[in-house]
Short mmCIF file of C-alpha atoms and ligand atoms in Angstrom, two decimals:
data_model
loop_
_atom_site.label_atom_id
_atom_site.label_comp_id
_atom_site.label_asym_id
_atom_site.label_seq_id
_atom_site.Cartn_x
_atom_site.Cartn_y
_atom_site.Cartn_z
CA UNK A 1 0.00 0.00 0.00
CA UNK A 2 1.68 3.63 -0.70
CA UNK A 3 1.37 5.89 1.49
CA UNK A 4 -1.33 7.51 0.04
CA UNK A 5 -4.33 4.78 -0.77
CA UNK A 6 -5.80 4.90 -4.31
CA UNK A 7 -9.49 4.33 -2.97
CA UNK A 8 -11.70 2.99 -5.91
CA UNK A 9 -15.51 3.97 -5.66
CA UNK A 10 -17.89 2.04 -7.85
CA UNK A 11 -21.05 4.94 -7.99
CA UNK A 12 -20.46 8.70 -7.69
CA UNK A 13 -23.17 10.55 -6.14
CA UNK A 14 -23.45 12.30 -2.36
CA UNK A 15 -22.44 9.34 -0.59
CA UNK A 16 -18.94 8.89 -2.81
CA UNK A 17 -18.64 12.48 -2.58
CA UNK A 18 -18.83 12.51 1.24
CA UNK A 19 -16.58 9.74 1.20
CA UNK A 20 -13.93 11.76 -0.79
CA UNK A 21 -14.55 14.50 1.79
CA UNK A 22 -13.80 12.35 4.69
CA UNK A 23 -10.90 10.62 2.67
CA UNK A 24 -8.70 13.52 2.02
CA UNK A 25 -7.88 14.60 5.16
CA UNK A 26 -6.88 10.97 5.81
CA UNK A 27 -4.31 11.01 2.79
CA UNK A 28 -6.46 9.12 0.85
CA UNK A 29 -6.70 9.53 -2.94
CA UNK A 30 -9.82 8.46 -5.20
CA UNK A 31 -10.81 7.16 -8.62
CA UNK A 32 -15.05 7.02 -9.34
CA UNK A 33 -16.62 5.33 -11.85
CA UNK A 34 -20.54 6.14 -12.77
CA UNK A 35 -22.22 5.80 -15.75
CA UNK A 36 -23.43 9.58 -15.57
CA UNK A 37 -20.98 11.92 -16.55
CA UNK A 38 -22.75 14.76 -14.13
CA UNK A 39 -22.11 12.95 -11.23
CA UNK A 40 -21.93 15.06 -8.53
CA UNK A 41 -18.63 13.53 -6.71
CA UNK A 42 -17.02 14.08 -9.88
CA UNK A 43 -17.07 17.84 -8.83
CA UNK A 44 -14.34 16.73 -6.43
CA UNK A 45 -12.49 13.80 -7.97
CA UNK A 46 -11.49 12.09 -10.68
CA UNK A 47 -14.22 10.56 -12.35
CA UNK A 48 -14.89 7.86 -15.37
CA UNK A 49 -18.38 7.85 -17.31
CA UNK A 50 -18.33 3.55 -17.12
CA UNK A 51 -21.41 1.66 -17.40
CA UNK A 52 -21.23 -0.97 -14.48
CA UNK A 53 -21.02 -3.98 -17.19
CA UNK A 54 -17.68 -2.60 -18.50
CA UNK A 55 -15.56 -5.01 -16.79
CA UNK A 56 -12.14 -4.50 -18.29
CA UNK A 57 -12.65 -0.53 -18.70
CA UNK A 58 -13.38 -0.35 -14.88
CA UNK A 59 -10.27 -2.74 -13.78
CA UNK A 60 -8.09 -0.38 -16.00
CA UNK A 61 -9.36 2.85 -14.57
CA UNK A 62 -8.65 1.45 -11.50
CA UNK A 63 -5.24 0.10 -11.72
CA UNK A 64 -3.13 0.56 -8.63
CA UNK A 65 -6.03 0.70 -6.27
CA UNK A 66 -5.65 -0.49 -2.97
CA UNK A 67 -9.34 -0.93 -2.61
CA UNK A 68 -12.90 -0.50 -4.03
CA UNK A 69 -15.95 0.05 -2.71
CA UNK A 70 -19.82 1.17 -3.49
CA UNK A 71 -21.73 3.85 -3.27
CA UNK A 72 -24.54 2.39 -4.99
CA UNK A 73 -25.81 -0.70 -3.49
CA UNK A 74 -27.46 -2.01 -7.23
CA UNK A 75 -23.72 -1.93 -8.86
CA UNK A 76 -24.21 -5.58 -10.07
CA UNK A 77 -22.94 -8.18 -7.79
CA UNK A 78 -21.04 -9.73 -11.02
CA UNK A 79 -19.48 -6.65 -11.59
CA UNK A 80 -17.92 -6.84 -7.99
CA UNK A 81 -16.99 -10.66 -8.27
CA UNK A 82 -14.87 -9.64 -11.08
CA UNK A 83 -13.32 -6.97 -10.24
CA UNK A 84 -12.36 -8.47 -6.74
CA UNK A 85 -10.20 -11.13 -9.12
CA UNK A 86 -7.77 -8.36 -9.25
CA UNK A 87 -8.44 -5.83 -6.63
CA UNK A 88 -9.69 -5.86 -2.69
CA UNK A 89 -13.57 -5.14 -2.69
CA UNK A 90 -15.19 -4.10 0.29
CA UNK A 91 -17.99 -5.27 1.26
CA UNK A 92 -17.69 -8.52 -0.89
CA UNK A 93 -19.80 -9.51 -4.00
CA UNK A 94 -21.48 -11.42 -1.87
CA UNK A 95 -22.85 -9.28 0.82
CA UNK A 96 -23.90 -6.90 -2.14
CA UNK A 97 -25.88 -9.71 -3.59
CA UNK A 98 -28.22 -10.50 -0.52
CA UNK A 99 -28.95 -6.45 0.02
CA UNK A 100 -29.89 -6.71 -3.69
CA UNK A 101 -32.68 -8.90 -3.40
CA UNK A 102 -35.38 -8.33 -0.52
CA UNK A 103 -36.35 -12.04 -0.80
CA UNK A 104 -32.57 -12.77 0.09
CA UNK A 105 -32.50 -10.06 2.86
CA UNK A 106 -35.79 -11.08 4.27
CA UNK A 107 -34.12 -15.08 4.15
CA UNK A 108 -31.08 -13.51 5.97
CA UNK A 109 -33.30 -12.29 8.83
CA UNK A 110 -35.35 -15.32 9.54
CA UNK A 111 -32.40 -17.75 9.52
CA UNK A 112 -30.85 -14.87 12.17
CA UNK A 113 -33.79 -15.21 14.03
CA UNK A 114 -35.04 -11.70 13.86
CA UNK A 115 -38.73 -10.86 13.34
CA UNK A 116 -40.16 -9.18 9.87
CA UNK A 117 -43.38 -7.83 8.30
CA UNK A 118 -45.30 -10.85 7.15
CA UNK A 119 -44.13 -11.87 3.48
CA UNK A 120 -44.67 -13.75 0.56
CA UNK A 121 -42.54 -13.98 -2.83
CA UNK A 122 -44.47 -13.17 -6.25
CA UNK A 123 -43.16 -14.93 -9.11
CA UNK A 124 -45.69 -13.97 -11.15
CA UNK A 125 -49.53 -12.69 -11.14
CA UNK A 126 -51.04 -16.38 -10.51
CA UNK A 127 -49.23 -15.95 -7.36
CA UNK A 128 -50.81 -13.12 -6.33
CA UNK A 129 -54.03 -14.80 -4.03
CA UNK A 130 -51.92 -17.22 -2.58
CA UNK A 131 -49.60 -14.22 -1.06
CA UNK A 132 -52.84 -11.91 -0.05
CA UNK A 133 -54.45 -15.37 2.11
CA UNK A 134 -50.86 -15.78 3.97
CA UNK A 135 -49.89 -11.90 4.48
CA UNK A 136 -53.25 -10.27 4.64
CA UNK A 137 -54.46 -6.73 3.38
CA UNK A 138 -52.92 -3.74 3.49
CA UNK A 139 -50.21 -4.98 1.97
CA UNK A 140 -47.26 -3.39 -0.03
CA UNK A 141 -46.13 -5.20 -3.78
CA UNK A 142 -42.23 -4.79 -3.58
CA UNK A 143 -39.76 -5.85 -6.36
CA UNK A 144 -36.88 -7.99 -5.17
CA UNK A 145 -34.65 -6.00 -6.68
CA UNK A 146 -33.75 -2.15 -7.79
CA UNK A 147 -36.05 -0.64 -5.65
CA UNK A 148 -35.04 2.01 -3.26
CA UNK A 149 -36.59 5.36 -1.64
CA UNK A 150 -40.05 3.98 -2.09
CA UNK A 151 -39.69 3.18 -5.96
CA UNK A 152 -40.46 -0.50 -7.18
CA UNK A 153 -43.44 -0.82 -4.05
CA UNK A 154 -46.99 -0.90 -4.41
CA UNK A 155 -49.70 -0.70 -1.92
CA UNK A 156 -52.82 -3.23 -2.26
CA UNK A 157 -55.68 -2.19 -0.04
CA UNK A 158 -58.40 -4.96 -1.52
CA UNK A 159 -57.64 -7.86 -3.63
CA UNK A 160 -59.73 -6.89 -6.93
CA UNK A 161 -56.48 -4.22 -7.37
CA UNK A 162 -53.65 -6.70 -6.90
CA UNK A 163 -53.28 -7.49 -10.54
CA UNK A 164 -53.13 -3.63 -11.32
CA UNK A 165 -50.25 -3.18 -8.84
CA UNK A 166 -48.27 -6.04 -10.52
CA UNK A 167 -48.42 -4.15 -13.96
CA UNK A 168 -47.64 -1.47 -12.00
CA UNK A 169 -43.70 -3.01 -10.54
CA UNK A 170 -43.45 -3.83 -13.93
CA UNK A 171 -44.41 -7.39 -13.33
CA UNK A 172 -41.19 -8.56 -12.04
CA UNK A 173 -40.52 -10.81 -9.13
CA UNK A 174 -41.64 -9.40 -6.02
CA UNK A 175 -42.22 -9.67 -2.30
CA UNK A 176 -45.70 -9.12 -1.15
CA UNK A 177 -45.19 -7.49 2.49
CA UNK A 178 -47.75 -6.88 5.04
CA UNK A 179 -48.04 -3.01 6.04
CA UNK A 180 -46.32 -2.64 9.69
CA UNK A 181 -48.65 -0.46 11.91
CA UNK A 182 -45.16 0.90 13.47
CA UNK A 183 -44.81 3.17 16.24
CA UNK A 184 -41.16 4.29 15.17
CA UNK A 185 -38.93 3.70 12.27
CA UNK A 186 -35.45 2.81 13.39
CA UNK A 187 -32.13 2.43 11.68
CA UNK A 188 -28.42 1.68 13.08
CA UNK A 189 -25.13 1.93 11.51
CA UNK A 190 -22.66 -0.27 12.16
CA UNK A 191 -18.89 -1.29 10.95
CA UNK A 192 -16.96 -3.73 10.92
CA UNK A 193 -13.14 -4.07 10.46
CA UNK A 194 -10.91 -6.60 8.62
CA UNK A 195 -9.85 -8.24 12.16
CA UNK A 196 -13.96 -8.68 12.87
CA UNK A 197 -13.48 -5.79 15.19
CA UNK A 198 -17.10 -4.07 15.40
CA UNK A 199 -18.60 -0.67 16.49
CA UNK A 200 -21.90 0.65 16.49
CA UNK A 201 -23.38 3.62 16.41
CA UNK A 202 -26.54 3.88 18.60
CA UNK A 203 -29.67 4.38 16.63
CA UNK A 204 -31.88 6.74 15.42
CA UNK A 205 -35.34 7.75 14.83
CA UNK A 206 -36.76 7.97 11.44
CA UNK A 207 -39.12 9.73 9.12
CA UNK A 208 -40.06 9.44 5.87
CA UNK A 209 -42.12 12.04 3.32
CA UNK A 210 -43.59 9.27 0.50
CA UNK A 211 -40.89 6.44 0.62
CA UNK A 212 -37.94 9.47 0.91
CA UNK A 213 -35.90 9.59 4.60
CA UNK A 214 -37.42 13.49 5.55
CA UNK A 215 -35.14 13.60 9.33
CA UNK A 216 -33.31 11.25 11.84
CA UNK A 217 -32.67 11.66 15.18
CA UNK A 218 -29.59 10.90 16.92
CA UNK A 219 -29.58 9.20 19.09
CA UNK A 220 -33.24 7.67 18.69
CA UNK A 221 -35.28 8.54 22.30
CA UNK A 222 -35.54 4.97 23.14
CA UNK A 223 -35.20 2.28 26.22
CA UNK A 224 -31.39 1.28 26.52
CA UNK A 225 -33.04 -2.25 26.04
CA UNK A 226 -34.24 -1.57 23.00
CA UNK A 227 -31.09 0.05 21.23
CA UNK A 228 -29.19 -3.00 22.64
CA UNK A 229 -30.90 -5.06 20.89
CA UNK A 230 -30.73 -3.17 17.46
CA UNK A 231 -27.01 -3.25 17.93
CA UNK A 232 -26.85 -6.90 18.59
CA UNK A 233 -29.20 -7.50 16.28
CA UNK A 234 -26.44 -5.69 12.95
CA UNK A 235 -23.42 -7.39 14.74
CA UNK A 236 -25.39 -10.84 14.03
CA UNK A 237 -26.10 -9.70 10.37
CA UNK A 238 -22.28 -8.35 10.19
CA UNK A 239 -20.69 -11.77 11.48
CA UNK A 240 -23.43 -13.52 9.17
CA UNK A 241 -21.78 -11.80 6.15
CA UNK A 242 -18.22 -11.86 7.15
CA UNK A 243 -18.75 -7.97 6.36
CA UNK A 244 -15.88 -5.45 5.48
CA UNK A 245 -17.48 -1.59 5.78
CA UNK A 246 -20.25 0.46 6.98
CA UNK A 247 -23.86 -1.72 7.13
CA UNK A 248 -27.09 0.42 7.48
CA UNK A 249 -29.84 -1.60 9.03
CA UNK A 250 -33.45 -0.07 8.64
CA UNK A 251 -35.93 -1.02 11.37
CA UNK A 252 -39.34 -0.39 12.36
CA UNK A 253 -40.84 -0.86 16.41
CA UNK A 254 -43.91 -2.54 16.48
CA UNK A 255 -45.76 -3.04 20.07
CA UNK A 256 -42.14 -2.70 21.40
CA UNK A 257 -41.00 -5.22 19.27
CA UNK A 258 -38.31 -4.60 16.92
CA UNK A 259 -38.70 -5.96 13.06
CA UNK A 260 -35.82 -5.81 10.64
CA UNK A 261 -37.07 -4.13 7.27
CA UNK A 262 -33.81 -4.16 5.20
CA UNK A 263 -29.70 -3.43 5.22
CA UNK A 264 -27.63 -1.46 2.66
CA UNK A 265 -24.80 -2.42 2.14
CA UNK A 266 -22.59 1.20 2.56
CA UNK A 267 -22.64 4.44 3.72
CA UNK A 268 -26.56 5.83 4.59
CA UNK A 269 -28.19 8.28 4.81
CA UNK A 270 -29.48 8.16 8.14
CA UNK A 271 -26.04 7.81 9.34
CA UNK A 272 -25.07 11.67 7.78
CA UNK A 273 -25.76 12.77 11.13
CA UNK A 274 -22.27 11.43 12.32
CA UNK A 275 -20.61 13.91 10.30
CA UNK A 276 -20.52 16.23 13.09
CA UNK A 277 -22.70 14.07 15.48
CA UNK A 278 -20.37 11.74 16.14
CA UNK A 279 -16.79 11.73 17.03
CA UNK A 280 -15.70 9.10 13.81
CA UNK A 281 -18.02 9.78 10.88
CA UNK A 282 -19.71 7.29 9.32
CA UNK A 283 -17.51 7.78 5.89
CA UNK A 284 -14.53 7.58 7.18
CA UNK A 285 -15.27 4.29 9.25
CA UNK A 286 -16.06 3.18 6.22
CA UNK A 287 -12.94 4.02 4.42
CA UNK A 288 -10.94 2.57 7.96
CA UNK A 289 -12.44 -0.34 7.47
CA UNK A 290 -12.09 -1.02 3.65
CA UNK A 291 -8.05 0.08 4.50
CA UNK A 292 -8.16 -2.40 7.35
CA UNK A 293 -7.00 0.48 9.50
CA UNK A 294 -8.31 1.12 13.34
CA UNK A 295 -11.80 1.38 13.51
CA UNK A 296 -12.36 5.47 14.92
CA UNK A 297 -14.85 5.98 18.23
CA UNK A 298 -18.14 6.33 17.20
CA UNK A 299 -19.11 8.33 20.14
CA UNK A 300 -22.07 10.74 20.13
CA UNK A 301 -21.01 14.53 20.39
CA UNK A 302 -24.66 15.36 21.56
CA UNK A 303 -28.01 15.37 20.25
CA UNK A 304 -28.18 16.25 16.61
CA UNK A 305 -31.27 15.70 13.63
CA UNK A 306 -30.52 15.58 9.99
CA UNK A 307 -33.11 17.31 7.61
CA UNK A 308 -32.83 15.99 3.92
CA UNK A 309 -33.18 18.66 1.58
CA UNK A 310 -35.52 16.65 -1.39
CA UNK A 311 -36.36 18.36 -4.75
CA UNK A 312 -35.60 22.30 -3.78
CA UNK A 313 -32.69 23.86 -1.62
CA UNK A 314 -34.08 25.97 1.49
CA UNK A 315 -32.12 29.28 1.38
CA UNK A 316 -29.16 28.85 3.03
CA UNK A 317 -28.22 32.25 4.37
CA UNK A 318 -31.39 32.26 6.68
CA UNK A 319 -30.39 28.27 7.53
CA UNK A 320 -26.89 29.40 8.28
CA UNK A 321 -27.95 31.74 11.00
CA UNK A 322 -29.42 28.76 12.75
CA UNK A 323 -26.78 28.10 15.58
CA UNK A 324 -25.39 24.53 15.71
CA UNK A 325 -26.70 24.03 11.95
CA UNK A 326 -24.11 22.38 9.60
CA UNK A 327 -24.90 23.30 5.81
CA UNK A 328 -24.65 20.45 3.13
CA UNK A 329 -24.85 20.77 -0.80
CA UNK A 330 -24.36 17.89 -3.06
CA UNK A 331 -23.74 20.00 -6.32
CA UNK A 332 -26.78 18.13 -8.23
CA UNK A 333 -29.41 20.17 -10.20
CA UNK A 334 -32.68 20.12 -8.51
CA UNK A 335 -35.84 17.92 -9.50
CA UNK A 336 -38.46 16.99 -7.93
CA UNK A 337 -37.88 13.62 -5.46
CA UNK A 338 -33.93 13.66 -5.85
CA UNK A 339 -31.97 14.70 -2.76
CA UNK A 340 -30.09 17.84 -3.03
CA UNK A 341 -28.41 18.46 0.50
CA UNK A 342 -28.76 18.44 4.40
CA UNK A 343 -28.57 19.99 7.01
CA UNK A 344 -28.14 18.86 10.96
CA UNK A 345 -28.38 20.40 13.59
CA UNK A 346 -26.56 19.67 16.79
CA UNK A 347 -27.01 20.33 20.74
CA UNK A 348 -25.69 19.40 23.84
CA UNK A 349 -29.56 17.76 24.77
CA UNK A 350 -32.92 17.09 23.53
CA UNK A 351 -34.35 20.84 25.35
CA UNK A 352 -31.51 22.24 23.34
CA UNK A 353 -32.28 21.02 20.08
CA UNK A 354 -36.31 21.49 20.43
CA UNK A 355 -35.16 25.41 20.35
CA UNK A 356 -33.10 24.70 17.47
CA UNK A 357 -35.89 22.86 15.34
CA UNK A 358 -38.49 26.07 16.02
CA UNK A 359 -35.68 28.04 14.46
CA UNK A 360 -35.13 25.78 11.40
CA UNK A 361 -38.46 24.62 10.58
CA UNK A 362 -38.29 26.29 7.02
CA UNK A 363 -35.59 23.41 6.64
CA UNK A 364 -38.56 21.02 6.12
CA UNK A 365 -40.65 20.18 2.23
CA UNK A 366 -43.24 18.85 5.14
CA UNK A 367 -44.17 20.84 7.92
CA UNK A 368 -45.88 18.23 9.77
CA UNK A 369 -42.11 16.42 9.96
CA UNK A 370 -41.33 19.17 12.14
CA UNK A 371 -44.24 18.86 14.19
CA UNK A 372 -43.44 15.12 14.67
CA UNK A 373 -39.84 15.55 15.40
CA UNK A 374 -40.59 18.51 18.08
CA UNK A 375 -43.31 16.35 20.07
CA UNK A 376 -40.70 13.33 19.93
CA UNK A 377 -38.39 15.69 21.26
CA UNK A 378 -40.29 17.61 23.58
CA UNK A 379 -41.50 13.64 25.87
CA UNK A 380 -37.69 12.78 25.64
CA UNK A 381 -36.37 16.25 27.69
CA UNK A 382 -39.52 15.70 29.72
CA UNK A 383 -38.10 12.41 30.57
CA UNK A 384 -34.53 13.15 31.18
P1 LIG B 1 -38.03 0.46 1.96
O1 LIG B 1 -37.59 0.76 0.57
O2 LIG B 1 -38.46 -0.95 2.17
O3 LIG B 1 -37.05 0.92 3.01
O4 LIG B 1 -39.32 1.37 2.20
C1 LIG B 1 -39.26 2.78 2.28
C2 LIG B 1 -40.20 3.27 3.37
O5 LIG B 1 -41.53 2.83 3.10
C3 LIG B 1 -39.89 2.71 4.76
O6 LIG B 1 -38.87 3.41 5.41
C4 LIG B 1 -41.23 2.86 5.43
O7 LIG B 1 -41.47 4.21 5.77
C5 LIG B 1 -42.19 2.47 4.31
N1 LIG B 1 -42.40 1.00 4.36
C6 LIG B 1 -41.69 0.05 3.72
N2 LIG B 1 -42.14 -1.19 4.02
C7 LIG B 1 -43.17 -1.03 4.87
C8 LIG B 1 -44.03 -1.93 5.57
N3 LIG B 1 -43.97 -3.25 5.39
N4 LIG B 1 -44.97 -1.39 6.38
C9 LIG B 1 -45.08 -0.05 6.56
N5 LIG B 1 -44.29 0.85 5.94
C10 LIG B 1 -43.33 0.38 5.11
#
């Protein structure tokens, strides 16, 4: 290895470009591949226009590399079996290949033990009433693979629509999933080094705005119990994989009960937070790891919430008056649905932030998120 690291990153969007952010200071040098020429990490590093099956183009480009990784979970898992014939890829083809394909994930988490929505796999529309008698209605239509942010899922509220909702995936394999009457979404990142070493962070609360992450909240305002069990429950799935890298695992509480929804295998986006939340960030654990350096502490710093910005940029000079707000721009034009920047804001306790959020409530595309978060907020500083 030379003493400055040729890091490899198969996918160039926010999460290589906060990578290369968290990489430079480190020494680290980087070569991305993506098969979109505007992609927005390529503001900041060297980047290749490469479709993912250009097998030979992408080892050349990255000749010398000490190691490649993802920021794009649906890179094909082929693509990172071949490429690991001649360079170190972390997390394996192999982990990549079970986040690719819910059924997989979902298979992952039963043999673990842990519990999950009710399911059923769809091969096709005559298995459609079979699925609706074993998971019941609501229920969502998923596709096994390439969805993400809500795209590729259906919801079937009475069996005459199911058929419509199949030509609707695009009548692909799919998972029919029952709808979880949650109380909380969770989600926990976790990493894992080349000895096995493993740290997590502790988890965080969750919401969405139609299938899009809106905020997290770090830490999540939950029993100690509870978060133990999240962590013990990504250090099984971790071990399970014989995992290199930063794992998200996406959660939702139900009656107190936790259910494991899915994993991604990289950087996430409810982990962004750590940036200034935590005393390691989440992308440069991940780069530790995939060097099989020390893992960093993942400490919190405080209380902190992440706001995606999604579709339109608040304006940042009124943001940036907002004390204990950190300002983040991915460089990508804006349209609607495609996630343009974040913000978090960070405080020494729950009382602290509530002020915080009434300040940066603008920071929201859905009021009502705020709302949430400050009523979450306001029974945990009751508590404490
Ligand atoms: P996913 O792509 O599976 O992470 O889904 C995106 C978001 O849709 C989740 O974070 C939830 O807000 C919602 N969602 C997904 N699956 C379910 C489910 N089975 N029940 C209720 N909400 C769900």
């Amino acid at each position: 290895m030379s003493d400055r690291p040729l890091i490899g990153i198969l996918g160039g969007g926010q999460l290589a470009r906060m990578m290369v952010l968290a990489g430079l200071p480190l020494g680290l040098r980087f070569r991305i591949a993506d098969p979109d020429a505007g992609a927005c990490a390529g503001e900041i590093a060297s980047l290749a226009t490469l479709a993912y099956s250009e097998h030979e183009a992408l080892a050349r480009f990255f000749e010398g590399a000490d190691a490649l990784t993802f920021d794009f979970e649906n890179v094909p898992a082929q693509t990172a079996s071949f490429l690991a014939q001649c360079f170190v890829v972390r997390p394996s083809a192999n982990a990549l290949a079970v986040a690719q394909d819910r059924l997989e994930e979902k298979r992952l988490f039963r043999r673990l033990g842990f519990a999950t929505a009710e399911f059923a796999p769809v091969d096709g529309a005559d298995d459609l009433p079979r699925a609706i008698s074993a998971v019941g209605l609501p229920a969502l239509l998923k596709t096994r693979r390439l969805g993400y942010d809500g795209k590729g899922q259906v919801r079937i509220e009475e069996p005459a629509r199911a058929e419509e909702a199949w030509r609707a995936i695009g009548s692909v394999p799919a998972l029919l999933e029952a709808v979880v009457p949650f109380s909380a979404e969770l989600s926990l990142i976790a990493v894992r080094g080349v000895d096995g070493s493993v740290l997590c962070y502790p988890p965080v609360m969750n919401w969405h705005h139609r299938g899009i992450l809106a905020a997290s909240l770090a830490p999540a305002p939950i029993a100690a119990a509870l978060a133990e069990r999240a962590q013990s429950m990504a250090r099984s799935i971790l071990s399970e994989l014989d995992y290199v890298g930063v794992l998200a695992l996406e959660l939702f509480v139900r009656d107190g009960e936790l259910l494991a929804n899915e994993i991604a295998p990289r950087v996430h986006n409810t982990g962004h937070w750590t940036i200034e939340g935590a005393e390691t960030s989440q992308f440069e654990n991940h780069l530790r790891a995939v060097l099989g350096w020390p893992l960093g502490a993942v400490r919190p710093r405080g209380h902190a919430l992440m706001i995606n910005f999604v579709g339109r940029l608040p304006e940042r000079r009124a943001a940036l008056a907002v004390a204990g707000l950190h300002w983040h721009e991915y460089g990508k034009t804006p349209r609607a649905g495609r996630k343009l920047g974040h913000a978090t804001l960070l405080a020494e306790d729950p009382g602290a932030l509530a002020r915080a959020l009434e300040q940066a409530s603008a920071l929201f595309g859905d009021r009502s998120i705020a709302g949430e978060v400050a009523r979450v907020l306001a029974a945990s500083a009751g508590v404490r």
